[in-house]
């Protein structure tokens, strides 16, 4: 049969060959045994053999065994199915691995049975690689974390990737054919459309931020990069839009901004931001009031109850102030224990005063912390603007001066700024810097004021009172520099010096052969709470060699009552050293009798303010009588301070006060004159 076919073919050989050679790709004719009957020039070129070396050979002669088996398998399939077969085969060629697509069709004899087959093969390597690249591009497009949109020349969506679907909440089906400008948040609607038209088309690129209105109704900030694709004729063909979701970055930026402008503990604007707002108000010509509130005893609350308690107090103060202010008022935290308030309107100082009083009252409300009630007052400084200053820095400085002036008047006070305060403030600052140097320059000295037995007027002791001989200002009274020293912490080295000097002096009097008497030393609040008071006293005694029973420590009532539990322990430790303890300025604080009983005290000192008007003010007289009564009940000695007249002395005598101190018998005097005074009233045991 194969001979039939070959014969038939030979008869038309020339036409057949011409036809075969006209085919640009390899073509061939094989019999059922896979033997080549005819082929074309392209086949010979590809396989690298001349025609007569191909014709008559089988597939197995011409190809490596693996390839040949694969080709044969396809041939057999044609006969089995009796139908054309298409498949793809890889060939290793001189030009590298190439993929061919094959088409084989059965060739039938006159009896209708297959006698062989005709085949053509064409190189599809390029198409295959293009498809592979396309798949890769699609994968990148789909998996990109940046949103990608491809628009047509009319800026309508053709394609978008998953990232964009995710950010926008819309699927491609909903977006296709739409202008993405429809997705911009309403307030930015114009942006994408207009900028696309203008900038993108003239510069072929636009970058910037837009707000996307998502399907869920949220506005998301997007960074957009739009590029134009043009065809060969330079006509606009597509827009490619890349979007990066900025939501998280914006949130991080907001956090950073908040760190820079907010006080983290109270969440209020910090000093910097408060000043900025004040500057804005001034720039807009607004009239208003600036208030600075400074807590009176945050430090002591921190020391006594721990920093947690201090933090609670600060947050509560912020909340209380905010609660009483109007929405348009600004509240900020200006420093560790300072708050600032800005309100509009300042024409009526009466009204401003009423607001300030209300705010101070709110701050002074007791606050429950760890089961106890903590009370913290504040002082306020007030500036009206633009009258008191036309820029933020000046106003803050002036309000600060007013606040300090209020502080000088005591706790829970407020003051309107006046230019006099700036001078006072400058003086204060100067005094503070002079105070720093005073100890080194030896400008401090002690005066001593005798304390007398009321009955016999004999000296029972002397109170040492600090004096500062300022090189230009002369003698500065302690009332002026001790609060300053307490605020700046300078009281600690100064107090240490006083204690050492008083002990040294008293021992010197004893060494000079004078009869012994007690020296009383005032201990300030920071010095008492510093943690080293016991050690300080022990050291002063050791260095001077003074017997502890000739040293008395005066601690003011307010200090003792602030944290009674801790004070009980401290006083106990001091008592063990053998020194005497007295409560100074009694009657000015809020003593709890229950505690008084537990303190290991020796003496109560009735404050001068009750003694002064004793003879005319029934109230003061009653207080003095009551204090004497308490002292007797507790079996403590009682002394009245500031006794200036015989009348006062007699009243105290009638009510069985033990001792007196005051100008009536003796004024504070330098150490040198004390022996003479004492000689006039020979000392007796206290
Ligand atoms: P203080 O402890 O109550 O001292 C008594 C004050 O009353 C002294 O004022 C004294 O000069 C004054 N004084 C005494 N008798 C009379 C009188 O009859 N009439 C009047 N009008 N005043 C009288 P000074 O020396 O100005 O001291 C004031 C305060 O300064 C003291 O009050 C005390 O709290 C504090 N202080 C004085 N020296 C020291 C010190 O070394 N350390 C500490 N921490 N505070 C001190
Ligand atoms: Mg005193
Ligand atoms: Mg006193």
XYZ file of C-alpha atoms and ligand atoms in Angstrom:
734
model
C 0.000 0.000 0.000
C 2.855 2.280 0.846
C 4.146 1.624 -2.652
C 0.813 2.813 -4.042
C 1.078 6.028 -2.226
C 4.714 6.548 -3.156
C 3.884 5.839 -6.769
C 0.973 8.179 -6.710
C 3.131 10.807 -5.209
C 6.025 10.286 -7.660
C 3.719 10.886 -10.527
C 3.065 14.353 -9.271
C 6.458 14.747 -7.691
C 7.491 18.056 -9.123
C 4.216 19.824 -8.365
C 4.144 18.191 -4.952
C 7.668 19.300 -4.084
C 7.017 22.837 -5.242
C 3.928 22.934 -3.078
C 5.797 21.537 -0.063
C 8.725 23.925 -0.468
C 6.346 26.849 -0.616
C 5.366 26.141 2.971
C 7.680 28.247 5.200
C 7.498 25.757 8.066
C 8.633 22.103 8.130
C 6.152 19.764 6.354
C 6.404 16.055 5.637
C 4.660 12.913 4.580
C 5.360 9.588 6.409
C 3.961 6.088 6.004
C 2.468 4.078 8.826
C 5.942 2.789 9.694
C 7.128 6.371 10.314
C 9.329 6.393 7.249
C 9.635 9.742 5.476
C 8.132 9.661 2.027
C 8.535 13.315 1.229
C 9.483 16.524 3.006
C 10.341 20.156 2.286
C 13.250 22.553 2.383
C 12.227 24.062 5.751
C 12.302 20.584 7.350
C 15.832 19.878 5.970
C 17.047 23.307 7.076
C 15.745 22.762 10.588
C 17.148 19.297 10.985
C 20.417 20.233 9.202
C 20.446 17.362 6.649
C 20.122 17.308 2.846
C 16.888 16.046 1.352
C 18.241 12.623 0.230
C 19.580 11.970 3.749
C 16.024 12.450 5.063
C 13.727 10.721 2.620
C 13.462 7.003 3.345
C 14.596 7.420 6.983
C 12.260 6.754 9.886
C 11.438 9.112 12.691
C 13.745 7.014 14.867
C 16.640 7.523 12.450
C 16.225 11.261 12.390
C 15.561 12.230 16.026
C 17.052 11.370 19.409
C 15.238 8.396 21.016
C 13.206 10.427 23.540
C 11.919 12.908 20.972
C 11.346 10.144 18.427
C 9.218 8.139 20.870
C 7.118 11.203 21.602
C 6.640 11.905 17.862
C 5.769 8.280 17.181
C 3.221 8.262 19.966
C 1.447 11.219 18.326
C 1.545 9.486 14.898
C -0.072 6.365 16.357
C -2.751 8.517 17.925
C -3.667 9.836 14.467
C -4.176 6.271 13.207
C -6.017 5.192 16.325
C -8.403 8.180 16.365
C -8.492 8.367 12.648
C -8.539 12.144 12.957
C -6.153 15.107 12.890
C -4.037 15.560 16.060
C -2.457 18.782 17.351
C 0.254 18.783 19.980
C 3.303 20.652 21.150
C 6.876 19.353 21.370
C 10.089 20.879 22.684
C 13.238 20.508 20.550
C 16.813 21.181 21.452
C 18.182 23.117 18.486
C 21.271 25.143 17.680
C 19.196 28.199 18.574
C 18.365 26.715 22.032
C 15.202 24.971 23.226
C 12.262 25.732 20.989
C 8.642 24.770 21.150
C 6.848 23.567 18.038
C 3.194 23.057 17.469
C 2.385 20.030 15.294
C -0.612 19.321 13.118
C -0.884 15.831 11.665
C -3.664 14.638 9.419
C -4.247 11.050 8.227
C -3.702 10.268 4.499
C -6.214 7.691 3.197
C -5.848 5.066 0.529
C -8.592 4.344 -2.007
C -10.005 1.766 0.393
C -10.551 4.584 2.913
C -7.891 3.302 5.305
C -5.017 5.408 6.574
C -1.808 4.837 4.583
C 0.280 7.368 6.398
C 0.036 10.966 7.506
C 0.932 14.473 6.468
C 2.355 16.827 9.063
C 3.291 20.468 9.510
C 5.067 22.025 12.503
C 5.618 25.662 13.346
C 7.745 27.408 15.942
C 5.558 28.830 18.745
C 8.394 29.645 21.188
C 7.809 33.418 20.953
C 4.090 33.165 21.523
C 4.661 30.839 24.451
C 7.089 33.221 26.087
C 4.843 36.198 25.504
C 2.029 34.334 27.246
C 4.288 33.458 30.127
C 5.357 37.087 30.498
C 1.737 38.137 30.369
C 0.842 35.750 33.193
C 3.710 37.160 35.258
C 2.574 40.724 34.662
C -0.957 39.815 35.671
C 0.348 38.212 38.831
C 2.382 41.275 39.747
C -0.579 43.513 38.949
C -2.880 41.447 41.117
C -0.551 40.955 44.018
C 0.853 44.473 44.229
C 0.204 46.098 47.587
C -0.215 49.400 45.772
C -3.590 50.026 44.212
C -3.412 50.043 40.414
C -5.967 51.342 37.975
C -5.806 51.347 34.216
C -8.059 53.878 32.555
C -8.940 54.399 28.927
C -8.341 57.637 27.055
C -11.590 59.041 28.483
C -10.325 58.267 31.996
C -12.771 55.428 32.527
C -11.701 52.352 34.459
C -10.693 49.366 32.342
C -8.865 47.385 34.978
C -8.009 47.558 38.627
C -6.151 45.223 40.923
C -7.100 43.552 44.163
C -5.288 46.105 46.308
C -7.419 48.887 44.857
C -10.577 46.812 45.266
C -9.577 46.279 48.870
C -8.915 49.964 49.649
C -11.954 51.275 47.833
C -14.313 48.465 48.762
C -15.552 48.347 45.137
C -15.051 45.398 42.773
C -13.797 45.775 39.219
C -17.283 44.986 37.925
C -18.650 48.070 39.682
C -15.745 50.302 38.727
C -15.388 49.345 35.080
C -16.543 52.101 32.760
C -16.667 54.686 35.558
C -14.555 57.767 36.032
C -12.545 57.198 39.244
C -13.152 60.870 40.071
C -16.577 59.715 41.231
C -14.790 57.949 44.098
C -13.091 61.033 45.449
C -14.419 62.248 48.778
C -17.061 64.914 48.118
C -14.895 67.748 49.391
C -12.171 66.725 46.941
C -14.401 65.828 44.024
C -12.909 68.422 41.764
C -9.343 67.368 42.361
C -8.774 64.126 40.517
C -10.868 65.086 37.517
C -9.482 68.521 37.033
C -5.909 67.664 37.692
C -6.163 64.701 35.357
C -7.353 66.978 32.610
C -4.906 69.770 33.191
C -1.641 68.470 34.523
C -1.667 64.849 33.512
C -2.382 65.595 29.889
C 0.168 68.387 29.615
C 2.962 66.809 31.637
C 2.056 63.129 31.191
C 2.376 62.709 34.941
C 0.717 63.861 38.127
C 1.534 63.044 41.743
C -0.300 64.124 44.802
C -2.663 63.303 47.585
C -6.365 62.692 47.164
C -9.089 61.530 49.495
C -10.973 58.443 48.490
C -14.545 57.938 49.621
C -14.766 54.196 50.197
C -17.829 52.043 49.766
C -17.971 51.762 53.580
C -18.353 55.557 53.725
C -14.887 56.306 55.103
C -12.556 58.897 53.655
C -9.094 57.474 53.063
C -6.053 59.531 52.092
C -4.270 58.137 49.037
C -0.970 59.040 47.480
C -1.513 59.001 43.721
C 0.920 58.668 40.855
C -0.742 58.998 37.451
C 1.103 58.333 34.205
C -0.068 58.631 30.635
C 0.466 55.968 27.970
C 0.478 57.212 24.364
C 0.185 55.256 21.144
C 2.526 55.429 18.141
C 0.771 58.547 16.868
C 1.296 60.115 20.287
C -2.411 60.000 20.986
C -3.462 59.551 24.570
C -4.261 55.871 25.015
C -4.387 55.063 28.730
C -3.888 56.444 32.172
C -2.095 54.284 34.719
C -2.936 55.224 38.272
C -0.868 53.937 41.190
C -2.280 54.568 44.661
C -0.721 54.084 48.104
C -3.027 54.070 51.110
C -1.773 56.761 53.506
C -4.219 56.009 56.338
C -1.634 54.346 58.561
C 1.087 56.838 57.788
C -1.315 59.695 58.568
C -2.222 58.052 61.857
C 1.477 57.752 62.723
C 1.987 61.393 61.774
C -0.946 62.380 63.953
C 0.564 60.427 66.840
C 3.884 62.196 66.377
C 2.143 65.550 66.178
C 0.227 64.752 69.326
C 3.467 63.861 71.099
C 4.860 67.236 70.105
C 1.799 69.297 70.982
C 0.026 67.396 73.755
C 0.893 66.737 77.330
C 0.779 62.962 77.516
C -0.441 62.680 81.062
C -3.465 64.969 80.895
C -4.015 64.917 77.130
C -4.098 68.740 77.199
C -2.151 71.024 74.835
C 1.390 71.448 76.135
C 3.150 74.739 76.797
C 4.401 74.992 73.230
C 0.980 74.451 71.696
C -0.773 76.649 74.253
C 1.654 79.454 73.378
C 0.974 78.901 69.683
C -2.801 79.259 70.193
C -2.278 82.369 72.322
C -0.130 83.773 69.507
C -2.919 83.057 67.036
C -5.504 84.761 69.204
C -3.290 87.824 69.476
C -2.614 87.761 65.739
C -6.374 87.770 65.107
C -6.768 90.788 67.361
C -8.795 88.889 69.954
C -9.182 90.341 73.418
C -9.120 87.925 76.299
C -7.718 86.694 79.552
C -4.737 84.486 80.253
C -4.743 82.625 83.557
C -1.908 80.606 85.007
C -2.701 78.186 87.814
C 0.160 76.763 89.848
C -0.533 74.009 92.379
C 0.644 74.833 95.887
C 1.752 71.449 97.124
C 2.246 68.922 94.350
C 5.798 68.253 95.548
C 4.659 67.303 99.018
C 1.872 65.105 97.684
C 4.410 63.346 95.460
C 6.728 62.840 98.421
C 4.027 61.778 100.821
C 1.694 59.650 98.700
C 3.910 58.703 95.762
C 4.052 59.933 92.188
C 0.942 57.961 91.229
C -1.021 60.168 93.594
C 0.592 63.288 92.124
C -0.381 62.127 88.637
C -3.948 61.476 89.762
C -4.102 64.967 91.227
C -2.834 66.525 87.998
C -5.334 64.653 85.856
C -8.160 65.505 88.248
C -7.158 69.170 88.206
C -7.207 69.137 84.391
C -10.652 67.539 84.369
C -12.049 69.898 86.979
C -10.852 72.981 85.131
C -12.060 71.713 81.752
C -15.446 70.967 83.231
C -15.988 74.571 84.319
C -14.692 76.163 81.124
C -16.629 76.879 77.948
C -15.874 74.869 74.815
C -14.142 77.816 73.153
C -11.841 78.384 76.151
C -8.406 76.816 75.872
C -6.872 74.775 78.672
C -3.251 73.615 78.588
C -0.632 72.114 80.866
C 2.248 74.559 80.967
C 4.649 72.812 83.287
C 4.894 70.187 85.959
C 2.288 71.750 88.240
C 1.056 74.601 86.061
C -2.093 74.931 83.979
C -2.955 77.737 81.581
C -6.395 78.973 80.559
C -7.347 81.272 77.685
C -10.784 82.837 77.617
C -12.242 85.554 75.445
C -13.528 88.785 76.890
C -11.740 90.830 79.508
C -13.666 94.085 79.844
C -15.045 93.263 83.268
C -12.394 92.421 85.869
C -15.168 91.559 88.323
C -16.352 88.804 86.017
C -12.791 87.557 85.491
C -12.307 87.484 89.241
C -15.496 85.463 89.698
C -14.269 82.887 87.158
C -10.867 82.619 88.806
C -12.423 82.126 92.243
C -14.698 79.435 90.854
C -11.730 77.618 89.271
C -9.604 77.902 92.427
C -12.489 76.518 94.466
C -12.807 73.567 92.128
C -9.096 72.798 92.432
C -9.277 72.984 96.225
C -11.991 70.317 96.500
C -10.677 67.295 98.429
C -9.634 64.406 96.202
C -9.824 60.833 97.459
C -6.492 59.066 96.875
C -5.684 55.680 98.382
C -8.384 55.999 100.970
C -7.335 59.445 102.214
C -8.579 62.838 101.155
C -5.876 64.934 99.572
C -6.373 68.671 99.398
C -4.336 70.731 97.008
C -4.863 74.405 96.468
C -3.414 76.542 93.691
C -2.434 80.147 93.086
C -3.412 82.026 89.958
C -1.862 84.832 87.938
C -4.099 86.826 85.594
C -3.239 88.815 82.460
C -5.654 90.706 80.257
C -4.685 91.025 76.647
C -3.723 92.906 74.667
C -3.377 95.362 77.590
C -0.835 93.332 79.551
C 1.155 92.208 76.519
C 0.871 91.899 72.771
C 2.889 88.739 72.233
C 2.590 85.274 73.733
C 5.992 85.218 75.423
C 5.437 88.524 77.232
C 1.954 87.547 78.349
C 3.102 84.184 79.692
C 5.936 85.901 81.541
C 3.599 88.508 83.019
C 0.992 85.953 84.077
C 3.842 84.033 85.697
C 4.910 87.146 87.616
C 1.320 87.648 88.786
C 1.141 84.005 89.847
C 4.355 84.325 91.865
C 3.060 87.450 93.498
C -0.076 85.493 94.476
C 2.136 82.708 95.853
C 3.970 85.161 98.051
C 0.632 85.989 99.690
C 0.104 82.344 100.650
C -1.765 79.369 99.245
C -5.041 79.631 97.282
C -4.478 83.251 96.161
C -4.785 85.070 92.855
C -3.409 88.351 91.479
C -4.005 90.496 88.430
C -0.768 91.384 86.697
C 0.632 94.850 87.252
C 3.906 96.218 85.944
C 5.130 96.477 89.511
C 5.158 92.684 89.537
C 7.703 92.516 86.801
C 10.018 94.539 88.991
C 9.222 92.240 91.897
C 9.809 89.253 89.700
C 13.148 90.645 88.571
C 14.040 91.307 92.197
C 12.990 87.813 93.111
C 15.171 86.337 90.391
C 18.070 88.473 91.494
C 17.522 87.544 95.115
C 17.427 83.889 94.160
C 20.732 84.085 92.335
C 22.281 86.055 95.220
C 20.908 83.471 97.628
C 22.838 80.752 95.806
C 26.089 82.503 96.530
C 25.221 83.677 100.043
C 26.221 80.501 101.862
C 29.673 80.410 100.214
C 30.192 84.103 100.850
C 29.357 83.674 104.550
C 26.466 86.179 104.397
C 24.228 84.236 106.779
C 24.238 84.690 110.515
C 22.017 83.681 113.380
C 20.221 85.860 115.876
C 18.868 84.405 119.060
C 15.676 85.272 120.884
C 15.329 84.158 124.495
C 12.299 82.222 125.669
C 11.229 82.890 129.255
C 9.497 81.065 132.012
C 6.276 83.090 132.406
C 6.222 83.093 136.187
C 9.893 83.899 136.929
C 10.949 85.379 133.562
C 14.059 83.224 133.777
C 15.466 82.058 130.477
C 14.530 78.530 129.462
C 16.100 78.629 126.005
C 16.772 80.679 122.888
C 15.271 80.351 119.411
C 17.749 80.862 116.642
C 16.505 83.029 113.796
C 18.290 83.204 110.490
C 19.491 86.546 109.074
C 20.951 87.304 105.671
C 23.296 90.234 105.417
C 22.995 91.107 101.733
C 25.992 93.145 100.455
C 23.717 95.828 98.919
C 20.246 95.356 100.393
C 21.414 95.116 103.999
C 19.718 92.632 106.330
C 16.997 90.691 104.494
C 14.317 89.293 106.832
C 13.691 85.506 106.683
C 10.083 86.034 105.563
C 11.492 87.320 102.269
C 14.102 84.737 101.457
C 13.053 81.531 103.217
C 10.074 80.852 100.865
C 12.467 81.494 97.965
C 15.015 79.113 99.419
C 12.292 76.506 99.954
C 11.110 76.760 96.361
C 14.573 76.504 94.886
C 15.754 73.740 97.194
C 18.479 76.007 98.607
C 16.870 75.589 102.009
C 18.539 72.177 102.313
C 22.172 73.344 102.486
C 21.111 76.492 104.354
C 19.115 74.498 106.930
C 22.045 72.142 107.434
C 24.278 75.124 108.113
C 21.801 76.645 110.622
C 21.578 73.392 112.545
C 25.366 73.031 112.707
C 25.928 76.690 113.630
C 23.247 76.720 116.376
C 24.731 73.583 117.962
C 28.246 74.979 117.706
C 27.217 78.284 119.310
C 25.304 76.666 122.149
C 28.251 74.383 122.924
C 30.584 77.432 122.764
C 28.446 79.216 125.402
C 28.625 76.156 127.599
C 32.376 75.854 127.037
C 32.687 79.519 128.080
C 31.355 78.469 131.487
C 27.784 79.799 131.113
C 24.913 77.791 132.611
C 23.375 75.582 129.862
C 20.123 76.428 128.044
C 18.219 74.997 125.111
C 18.706 76.279 121.574
C 15.608 75.944 119.354
C 16.125 75.538 115.590
C 13.410 76.033 112.978
C 13.141 73.142 110.533
C 11.458 73.924 107.207
C 9.091 71.578 105.416
C 11.435 70.456 102.614
C 14.217 69.945 105.134
C 11.966 67.847 107.321
C 10.758 65.704 104.418
C 14.086 65.443 102.663
C 14.806 62.059 104.213
C 18.067 63.101 105.829
C 16.847 65.131 108.818
C 17.721 62.430 111.386
C 21.203 62.100 109.948
C 21.610 65.910 109.816
C 20.721 66.294 113.497
C 22.985 63.432 114.522
C 25.844 64.994 112.589
C 25.343 68.514 114.032
C 25.388 67.052 117.544
C 28.434 64.890 116.885
C 30.465 67.651 115.265
C 29.635 70.260 117.948
C 29.738 67.860 120.872
C 26.442 69.362 122.167
C 24.403 67.199 124.503
C 21.121 66.396 122.670
C 18.956 67.643 125.542
C 20.095 71.226 124.788
C 18.747 71.079 121.234
C 15.109 71.645 120.342
C 13.605 71.321 116.858
C 10.662 73.538 115.865
C 8.428 72.084 113.225
C 5.426 74.037 112.011
C 1.983 72.627 112.520
C 1.056 72.548 108.828
C 4.092 70.393 108.034
C 3.294 67.913 110.742
C -0.341 67.487 109.833
C 0.180 66.959 106.130
C 1.239 63.339 106.450
C 0.775 62.460 110.082
C 1.588 58.746 109.744
C 5.024 59.366 108.308
C 5.634 62.171 110.767
C 4.922 59.901 113.746
C 7.790 57.651 112.613
C 10.172 60.529 111.867
C 9.531 62.285 115.152
C 10.034 58.955 116.936
C 13.462 58.592 115.332
C 14.424 62.155 116.293
C 13.174 61.619 119.836
C 15.449 58.563 120.154
C 18.423 60.874 119.562
C 17.425 62.680 122.765
C 16.472 66.082 121.307
C 13.365 68.089 122.252
C 10.525 68.652 119.796
C 8.036 71.511 119.529
C 5.170 72.461 117.231
C 5.630 75.975 115.854
C 2.880 78.392 114.794
C 0.235 76.278 116.487
C -3.363 77.162 115.661
C -2.709 78.038 112.030
C -2.997 74.479 110.730
C -5.675 71.870 111.258
C -4.332 69.663 113.989
C -6.031 66.431 114.714
C -6.058 65.797 118.438
C -5.865 62.079 117.811
C -2.514 62.560 116.148
C -1.230 65.141 118.586
C -1.480 62.429 121.217
C 0.699 60.108 119.160
C 3.477 62.620 118.433
C 6.371 62.474 120.938
C 6.280 66.258 121.514
C 7.608 68.426 124.307
C 6.101 71.797 123.579
C 3.423 73.693 121.695
C 4.092 77.246 120.471
C 0.967 79.399 120.177
C 1.185 81.426 116.971
C 1.810 85.152 117.265
C -1.320 85.992 115.262
C -3.519 84.883 118.206
C -1.404 86.655 120.791
C -1.333 90.089 119.137
C -5.041 90.914 119.649
C -5.575 88.697 122.616
C -6.817 91.541 124.802
C -9.322 92.931 122.323
C -10.390 89.963 120.214
C -12.521 87.488 122.139
C -12.111 84.905 119.438
C -8.315 84.975 119.646
C -8.505 84.883 123.448
C -10.705 81.786 123.242
C -8.284 80.068 120.867
C -5.335 80.827 123.134
C -7.221 79.445 126.137
C -8.147 76.353 124.165
C -4.579 75.708 123.013
C -3.329 76.033 126.569
C -6.026 73.547 127.587
C -4.976 71.066 124.903
C -1.326 71.341 125.948
C -2.232 70.692 129.590
C -4.357 67.688 128.579
C -1.467 66.259 126.603
C 0.965 67.177 129.368
C 3.018 69.362 127.029
C 4.706 72.670 127.779
C 3.061 75.648 126.079
C 4.729 78.888 125.017
C 3.156 81.992 123.501
C 5.074 83.755 120.709
C 5.082 87.468 119.957
C 4.260 88.695 123.435
C 4.756 92.461 123.291
C 2.779 93.843 126.206
C 2.301 93.387 129.929
C -1.414 92.918 129.255
C -0.743 89.948 127.020
C 1.653 88.530 129.562
C -0.898 88.865 132.340
C -3.658 87.239 130.332
C -1.361 84.303 129.576
C -0.341 84.124 133.188
C -3.973 84.006 134.303
C -4.630 81.129 131.939
C -1.577 79.211 133.111
C 0.575 79.404 129.992
C 4.090 78.115 130.823
C 6.414 80.305 128.820
C 6.546 83.440 126.680
C 8.721 84.717 123.849
C 8.493 88.231 122.467
C 9.620 91.812 122.357
C 8.041 92.402 125.811
C 11.017 90.657 127.430
C 13.649 90.378 124.682
C 14.168 90.838 120.977
C 16.167 88.558 118.737
C 19.833 89.581 119.061
C 23.297 88.538 117.850
C 25.042 85.739 119.724
C 27.442 88.177 121.470
C 24.683 89.964 123.379
C 22.925 86.812 124.584
C 25.128 86.162 127.651
C 24.167 89.644 129.007
C 20.439 89.062 128.497
C 20.701 85.681 130.131
C 22.562 87.171 133.038
C 19.540 89.391 133.728
C 17.209 86.348 133.781
C 19.362 83.451 135.033
C 18.475 80.276 133.157
C 16.317 77.581 134.610
C 15.457 74.099 133.307
C 12.650 74.271 130.735
P 8.983 81.807 113.853
O 9.729 80.541 113.972
O 7.597 81.825 114.315
O 9.847 82.895 114.566
C 9.337 83.881 115.322
C 9.268 85.123 114.550
O 8.549 86.081 115.282
C 10.640 85.748 114.297
O 10.583 86.457 113.094
C 10.750 86.750 115.417
O 11.639 87.816 115.145
C 9.351 87.243 115.472
N 8.996 87.778 116.796
C 9.403 87.341 118.014
N 8.850 88.080 119.003
C 8.062 88.988 118.402
C 7.216 90.040 118.895
O 7.055 90.256 120.070
N 6.559 90.768 117.975
C 6.708 90.564 116.651
N 6.054 91.342 115.813
N 7.507 89.580 116.153
C 8.165 88.798 117.017
P 11.686 86.324 112.048
O 13.031 86.271 112.656
O 11.407 87.366 111.023
O 11.388 84.915 111.452
C 10.232 84.688 110.766
C 10.065 83.251 110.457
O 11.082 82.799 109.591
C 10.179 82.341 111.642
O 8.976 82.302 112.332
C 10.504 81.051 111.023
O 9.343 80.440 110.568
C 11.333 81.471 109.877
N 12.731 81.258 110.224
C 13.590 82.047 110.883
N 14.781 81.467 110.978
C 14.697 80.295 110.381
C 15.612 79.226 110.145
O 16.766 79.229 110.566
N 15.153 78.164 109.453
C 13.895 78.092 109.006
N 13.507 77.033 108.322
N 12.999 79.069 109.191
C 13.401 80.160 109.885
Mg 10.064 79.259 115.232
Mg 6.351 80.779 115.210
